[in-house]
Short mmCIF file of C-alpha atoms in Angstrom, two decimals:
data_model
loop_
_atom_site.label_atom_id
_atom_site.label_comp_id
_atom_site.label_asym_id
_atom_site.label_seq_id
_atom_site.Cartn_x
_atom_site.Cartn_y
_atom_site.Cartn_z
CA UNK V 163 65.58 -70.37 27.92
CA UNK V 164 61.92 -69.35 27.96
CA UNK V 165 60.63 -68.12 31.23
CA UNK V 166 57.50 -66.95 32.61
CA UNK V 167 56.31 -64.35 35.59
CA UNK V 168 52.90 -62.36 36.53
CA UNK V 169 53.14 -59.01 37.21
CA UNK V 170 51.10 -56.53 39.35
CA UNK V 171 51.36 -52.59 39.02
CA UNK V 172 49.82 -49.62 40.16
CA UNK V 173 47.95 -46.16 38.07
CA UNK V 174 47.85 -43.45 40.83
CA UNK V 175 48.08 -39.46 39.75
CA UNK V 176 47.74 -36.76 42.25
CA UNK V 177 45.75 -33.77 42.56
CA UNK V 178 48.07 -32.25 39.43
CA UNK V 179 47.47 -35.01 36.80
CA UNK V 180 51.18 -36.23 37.72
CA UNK V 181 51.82 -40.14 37.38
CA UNK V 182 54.12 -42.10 40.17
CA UNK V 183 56.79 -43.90 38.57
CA UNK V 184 59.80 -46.23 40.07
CA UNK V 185 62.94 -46.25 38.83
CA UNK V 186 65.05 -49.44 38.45
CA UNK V 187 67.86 -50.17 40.66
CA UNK V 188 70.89 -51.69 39.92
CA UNK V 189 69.32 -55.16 41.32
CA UNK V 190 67.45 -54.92 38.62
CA UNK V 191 67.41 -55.86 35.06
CA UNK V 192 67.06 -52.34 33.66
CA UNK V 193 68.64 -50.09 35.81
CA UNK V 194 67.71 -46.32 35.46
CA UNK V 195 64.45 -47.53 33.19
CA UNK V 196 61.08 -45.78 35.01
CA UNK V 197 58.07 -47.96 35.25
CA UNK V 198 54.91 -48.37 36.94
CA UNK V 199 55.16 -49.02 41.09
CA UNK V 200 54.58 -52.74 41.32
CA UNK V 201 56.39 -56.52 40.59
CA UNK V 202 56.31 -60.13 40.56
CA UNK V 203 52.85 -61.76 42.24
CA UNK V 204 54.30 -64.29 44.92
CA UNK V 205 52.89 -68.33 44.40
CA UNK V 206 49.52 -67.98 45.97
CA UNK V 207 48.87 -64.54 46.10
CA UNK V 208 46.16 -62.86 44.51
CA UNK V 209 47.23 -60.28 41.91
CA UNK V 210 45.05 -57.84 44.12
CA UNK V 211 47.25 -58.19 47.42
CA UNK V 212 50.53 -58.11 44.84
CA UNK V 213 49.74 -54.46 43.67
CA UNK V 214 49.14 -53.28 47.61
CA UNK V 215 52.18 -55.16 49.16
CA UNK V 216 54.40 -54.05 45.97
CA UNK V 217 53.54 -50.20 46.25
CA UNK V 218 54.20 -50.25 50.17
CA UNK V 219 57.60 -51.76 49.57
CA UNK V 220 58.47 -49.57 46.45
CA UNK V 221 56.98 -46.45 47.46
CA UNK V 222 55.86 -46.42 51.28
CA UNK V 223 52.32 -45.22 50.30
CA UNK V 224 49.05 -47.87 51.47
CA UNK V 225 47.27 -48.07 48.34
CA UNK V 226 43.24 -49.56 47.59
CA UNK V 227 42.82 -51.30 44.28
CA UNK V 228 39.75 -49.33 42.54
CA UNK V 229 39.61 -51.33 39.61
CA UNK V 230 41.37 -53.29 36.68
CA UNK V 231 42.39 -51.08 34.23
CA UNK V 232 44.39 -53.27 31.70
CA UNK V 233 46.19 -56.48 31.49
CA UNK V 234 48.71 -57.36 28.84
CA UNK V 235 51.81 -59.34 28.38
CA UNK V 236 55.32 -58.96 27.04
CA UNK V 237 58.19 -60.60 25.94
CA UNK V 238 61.73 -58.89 26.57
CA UNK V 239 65.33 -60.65 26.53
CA UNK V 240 66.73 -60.71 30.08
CA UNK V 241 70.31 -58.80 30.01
CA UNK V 242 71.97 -60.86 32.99
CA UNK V 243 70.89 -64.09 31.61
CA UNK V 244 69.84 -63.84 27.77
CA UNK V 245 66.13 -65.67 28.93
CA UNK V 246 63.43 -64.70 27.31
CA UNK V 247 61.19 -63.82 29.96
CA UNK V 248 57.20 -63.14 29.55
CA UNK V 249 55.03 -61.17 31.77
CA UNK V 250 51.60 -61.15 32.14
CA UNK V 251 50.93 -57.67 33.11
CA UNK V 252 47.50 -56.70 35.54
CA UNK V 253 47.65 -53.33 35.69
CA UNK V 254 45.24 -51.33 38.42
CA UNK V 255 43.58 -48.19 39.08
CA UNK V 256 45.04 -47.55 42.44
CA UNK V 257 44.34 -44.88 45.15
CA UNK V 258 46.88 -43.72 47.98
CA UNK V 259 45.02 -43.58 51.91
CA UNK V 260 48.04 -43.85 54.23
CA UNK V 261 51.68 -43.68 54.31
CA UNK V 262 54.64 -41.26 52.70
CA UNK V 263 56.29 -41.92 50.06
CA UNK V 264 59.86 -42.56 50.03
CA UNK V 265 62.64 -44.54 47.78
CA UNK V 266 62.84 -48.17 48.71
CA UNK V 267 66.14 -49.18 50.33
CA UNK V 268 68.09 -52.31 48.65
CA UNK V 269 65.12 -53.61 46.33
CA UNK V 270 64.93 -53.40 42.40
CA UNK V 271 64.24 -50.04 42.31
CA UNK V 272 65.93 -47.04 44.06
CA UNK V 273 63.65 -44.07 43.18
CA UNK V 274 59.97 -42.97 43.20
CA UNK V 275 59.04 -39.53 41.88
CA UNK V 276 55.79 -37.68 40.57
CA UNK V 277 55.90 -36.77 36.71
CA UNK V 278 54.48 -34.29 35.05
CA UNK V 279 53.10 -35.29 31.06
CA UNK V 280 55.44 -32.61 29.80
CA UNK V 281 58.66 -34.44 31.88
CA UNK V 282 57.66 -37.93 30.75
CA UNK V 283 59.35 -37.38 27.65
CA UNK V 284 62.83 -36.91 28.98
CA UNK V 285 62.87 -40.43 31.09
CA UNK V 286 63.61 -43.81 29.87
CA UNK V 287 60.54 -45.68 30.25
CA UNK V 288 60.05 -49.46 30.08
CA UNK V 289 57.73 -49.76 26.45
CA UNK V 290 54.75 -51.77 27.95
CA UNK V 291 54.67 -48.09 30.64
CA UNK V 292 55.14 -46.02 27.59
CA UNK V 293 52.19 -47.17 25.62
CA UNK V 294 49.88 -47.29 28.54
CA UNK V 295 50.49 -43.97 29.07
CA UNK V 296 50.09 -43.07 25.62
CA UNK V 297 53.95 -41.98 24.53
CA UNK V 298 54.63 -43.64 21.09
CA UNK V 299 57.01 -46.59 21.37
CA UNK V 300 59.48 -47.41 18.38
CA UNK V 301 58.29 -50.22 16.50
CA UNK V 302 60.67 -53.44 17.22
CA UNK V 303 60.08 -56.72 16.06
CA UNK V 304 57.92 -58.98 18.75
CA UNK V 305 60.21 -61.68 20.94
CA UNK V 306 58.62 -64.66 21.16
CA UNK V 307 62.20 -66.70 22.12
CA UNK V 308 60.26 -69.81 19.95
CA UNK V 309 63.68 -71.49 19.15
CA UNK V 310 65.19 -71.99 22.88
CA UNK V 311 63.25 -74.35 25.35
CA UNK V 312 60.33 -73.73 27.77
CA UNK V 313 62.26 -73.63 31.49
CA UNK V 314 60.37 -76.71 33.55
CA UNK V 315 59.02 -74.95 37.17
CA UNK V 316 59.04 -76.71 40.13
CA UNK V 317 56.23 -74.52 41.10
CA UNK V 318 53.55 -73.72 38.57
CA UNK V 319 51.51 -70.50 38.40
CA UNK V 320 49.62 -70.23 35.33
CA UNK V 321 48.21 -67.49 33.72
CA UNK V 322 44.46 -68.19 32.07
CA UNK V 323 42.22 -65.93 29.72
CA UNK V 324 38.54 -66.76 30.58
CA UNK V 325 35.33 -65.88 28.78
CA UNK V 326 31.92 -65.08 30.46
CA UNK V 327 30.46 -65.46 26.91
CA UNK V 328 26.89 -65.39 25.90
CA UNK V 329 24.72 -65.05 23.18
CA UNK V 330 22.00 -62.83 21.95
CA UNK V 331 19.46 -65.30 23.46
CA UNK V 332 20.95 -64.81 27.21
CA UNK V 333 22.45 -68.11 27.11
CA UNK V 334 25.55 -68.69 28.68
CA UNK V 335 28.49 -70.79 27.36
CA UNK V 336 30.78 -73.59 29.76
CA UNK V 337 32.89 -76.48 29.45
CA UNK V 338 33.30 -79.63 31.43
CA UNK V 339 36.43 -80.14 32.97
CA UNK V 340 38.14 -83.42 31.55
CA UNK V 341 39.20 -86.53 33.50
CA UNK V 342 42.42 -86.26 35.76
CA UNK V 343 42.60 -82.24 35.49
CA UNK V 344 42.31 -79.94 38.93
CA UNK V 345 38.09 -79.96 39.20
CA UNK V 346 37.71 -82.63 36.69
CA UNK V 347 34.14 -83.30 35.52
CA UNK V 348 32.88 -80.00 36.82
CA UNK V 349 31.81 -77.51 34.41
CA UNK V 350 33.69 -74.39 34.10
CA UNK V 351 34.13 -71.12 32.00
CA UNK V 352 35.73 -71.15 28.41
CA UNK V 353 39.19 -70.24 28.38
CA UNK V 354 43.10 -71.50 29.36
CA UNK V 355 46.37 -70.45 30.32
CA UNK V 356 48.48 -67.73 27.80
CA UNK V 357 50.73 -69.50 25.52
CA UNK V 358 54.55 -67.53 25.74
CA UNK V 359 54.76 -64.63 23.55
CA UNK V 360 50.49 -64.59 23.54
CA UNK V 361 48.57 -61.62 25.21
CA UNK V 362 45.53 -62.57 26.91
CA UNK V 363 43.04 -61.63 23.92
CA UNK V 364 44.86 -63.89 21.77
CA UNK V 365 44.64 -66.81 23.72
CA UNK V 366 41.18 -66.29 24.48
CA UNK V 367 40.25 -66.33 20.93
CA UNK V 368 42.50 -69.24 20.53
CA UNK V 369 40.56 -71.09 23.36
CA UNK V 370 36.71 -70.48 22.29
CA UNK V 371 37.81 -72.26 19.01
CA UNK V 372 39.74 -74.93 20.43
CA UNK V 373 37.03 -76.01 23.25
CA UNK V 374 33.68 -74.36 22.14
CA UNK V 375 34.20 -73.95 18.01
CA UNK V 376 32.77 -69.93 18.96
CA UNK V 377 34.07 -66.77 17.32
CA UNK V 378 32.92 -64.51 19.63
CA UNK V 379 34.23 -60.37 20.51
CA UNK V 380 35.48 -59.22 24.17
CA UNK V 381 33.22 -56.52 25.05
CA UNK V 382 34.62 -55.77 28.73
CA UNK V 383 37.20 -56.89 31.24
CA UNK V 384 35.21 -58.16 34.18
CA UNK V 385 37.57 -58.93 36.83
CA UNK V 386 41.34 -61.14 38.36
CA UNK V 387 40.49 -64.17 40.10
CA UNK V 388 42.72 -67.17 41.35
CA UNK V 389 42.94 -70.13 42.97
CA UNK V 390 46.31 -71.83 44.85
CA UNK V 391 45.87 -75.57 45.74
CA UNK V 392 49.13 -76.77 46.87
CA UNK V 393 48.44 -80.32 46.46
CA UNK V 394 46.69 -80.70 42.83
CA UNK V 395 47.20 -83.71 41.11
CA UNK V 396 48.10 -82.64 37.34
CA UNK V 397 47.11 -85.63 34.54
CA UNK V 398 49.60 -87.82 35.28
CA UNK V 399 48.54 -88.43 38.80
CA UNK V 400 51.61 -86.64 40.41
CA UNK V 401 51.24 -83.85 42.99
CA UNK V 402 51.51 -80.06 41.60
CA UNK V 403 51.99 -76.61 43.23
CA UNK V 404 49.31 -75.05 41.36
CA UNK V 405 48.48 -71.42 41.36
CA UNK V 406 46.48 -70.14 38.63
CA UNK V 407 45.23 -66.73 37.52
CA UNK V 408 42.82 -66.15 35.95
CA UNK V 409 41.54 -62.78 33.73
CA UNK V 410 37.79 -62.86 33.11
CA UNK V 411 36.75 -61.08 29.43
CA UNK V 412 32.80 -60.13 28.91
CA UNK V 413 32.51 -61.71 25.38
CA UNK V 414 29.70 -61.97 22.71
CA UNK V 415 29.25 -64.65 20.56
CA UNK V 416 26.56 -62.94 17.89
CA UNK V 417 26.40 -66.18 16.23
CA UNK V 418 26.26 -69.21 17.85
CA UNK V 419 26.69 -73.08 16.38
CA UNK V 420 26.97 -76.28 18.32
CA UNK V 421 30.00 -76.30 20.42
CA UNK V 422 32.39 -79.01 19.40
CA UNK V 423 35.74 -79.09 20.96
CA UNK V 424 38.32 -79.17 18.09
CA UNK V 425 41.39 -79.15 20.44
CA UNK V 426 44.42 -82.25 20.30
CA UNK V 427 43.60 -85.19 22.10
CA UNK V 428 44.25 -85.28 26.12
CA UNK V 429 42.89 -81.73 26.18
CA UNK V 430 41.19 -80.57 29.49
CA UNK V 431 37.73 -79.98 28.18
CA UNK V 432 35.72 -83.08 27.81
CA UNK V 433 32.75 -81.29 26.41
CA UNK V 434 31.16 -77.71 25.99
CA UNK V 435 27.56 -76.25 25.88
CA UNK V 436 25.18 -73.61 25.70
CA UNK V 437 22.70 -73.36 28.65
CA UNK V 438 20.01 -71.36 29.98
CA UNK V 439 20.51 -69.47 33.02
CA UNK V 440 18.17 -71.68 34.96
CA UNK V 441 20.25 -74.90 33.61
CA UNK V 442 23.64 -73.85 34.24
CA UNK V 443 22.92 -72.71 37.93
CA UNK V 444 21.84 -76.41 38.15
CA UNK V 445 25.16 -77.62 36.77
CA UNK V 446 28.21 -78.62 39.22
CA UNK V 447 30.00 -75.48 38.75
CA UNK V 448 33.91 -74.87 39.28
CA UNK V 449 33.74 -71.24 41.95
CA UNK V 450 35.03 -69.19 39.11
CA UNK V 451 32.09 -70.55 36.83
CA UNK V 452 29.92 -69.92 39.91
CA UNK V 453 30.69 -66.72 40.26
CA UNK V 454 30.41 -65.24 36.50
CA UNK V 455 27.31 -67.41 36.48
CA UNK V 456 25.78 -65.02 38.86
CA UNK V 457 27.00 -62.00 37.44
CA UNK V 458 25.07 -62.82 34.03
CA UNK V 459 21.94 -64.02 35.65
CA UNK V 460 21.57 -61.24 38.37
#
């Protein structure tokens, strides 16, 4: 079985360059593997909130989010179950203002310690922890799981790479929602939810050709938004626990065409466009396309 989770975690050194790591418990699916302070963001909880309630559970320490630092996405085979589970990783630049820190009692991990660069070396470290803090990590062949079936949710919380994309003339690129999709006819930023086994640049590049025909390049990571609505209505009419996250990418397309959407029939963009800054702020806008539609114009 193919599964799927979002995960928020937590950067913090202290005063000595050390980094705060959390060791797995035997809950867990890798115990004695050292990671990042953070987990699993709840259905209908901004990624932002995850990282803060995750580090006071894990580590006892009140934490501020300073910034995005990375997000990326794995795919590792679950030991208990053989699932192939992938995790969208948002990983933070986090800063300590309250609280000691202390070992959680009966969670998923058991341990929370400060390490030294020269001690890293001598811990088992979960790979996607490894490389962001720059240890090499063997080379193994990606999962991707492409041969078992997709598990059906009863809840669904979708992950979405988004592009605030523009072009050398200051225009701005969006895409109208289609018919019977959450904000239908509403024009919104290019993008869609992370195929299984895809990191977010991928599908983003994936998504400007499908819906806009655009190469374009990610020059920044702007920002996590989301949006839980309880009681969307997906295509088929029927009621849908929808949380959706949603990474925002700063992207350049340095040569535009006419966007045509190329993707299969019964897609969820009707239509795409460039626009002016004047003419998109006069455009029914989704809040996300809102938002970045701001942020380009000033």
């Amino acid at each position: 079985m193919r599964i799927r989770r979002v995960g928020a975690y937590g950067l913090v050194r202290d005063g000595d360059g050390r980094v705060l790591l959390a060791r797995g418990s035997d809950a867990s699916e890798f115990p004695g593997v050292w990671t990042l302070p953070g987990g699993g963001v709840d259905q209908g909880e901004h990624p932002d909130d995850a990282v803060v309630r995750e580090f006071a559970e894990e580590t006892g320490l009140a934490v501020r989010v300073l910034r995005v630092r990375e997000v990326t996405a794995d795919v590792v085979r679950l030991p208990s179950s053989g699932a192939y589970e992938h995790t969208d990783r948002v990983i933070y630049d986090v800063e300590p203002y309250a609280g000691a820190l202390r070992d959680e009692i009966d969670g998923t991990t058991d341990a929370v310690a400060w390490v030294s660069g020269a001690d890293l070396g001598a811990l088992a470290l979960q790979p996607w922890t490894a490389r962001l803090l720059g240890l090499p990590v063997a080379d193994a062949e990606p999962l991707t799981g492409a041969d078992v079936p997709l598990a059906t949710p009863t809840r669904v919380q979708r992950f979405g790479a988004y592009a605030v994309a523009t072009d050398p003339d200051g225009r701005i690129l969006l895409t109208r929602i289609a018919p019977g999709y959450p904000g239908a006819d509403r024009w919104h930023l290019p993008g869609g939810g992370t195929d299984h086994g895809e990191t977010p640049e991928q599908a983003l590049a994936r998504e400007l050709v499908e819906e806009t025909s655009q190469q374009g390049r990610i020059t920044g990571l702007l920002s996590i938004s989301h949006k839980y609505d309880p009681a969307a209505l997906g295509p088929e009419g029927v009621p849908v626990d929808w949380h959706v996250i949603r990474v925002l990418f700063r992207v350049l397309i340095p040569v535009p065409t006419v966007p045509v959407v190329t993707e299969a029939a019964g897609g969820s963009t009707a239509e795409a466009g460039w626009f002016s800054p004047a003419e998109a702020q006069a455009l029914p806008l989704t809040e996300v396309a809102r938002s970045a539609v701001r942020q380009v114009t000033g």
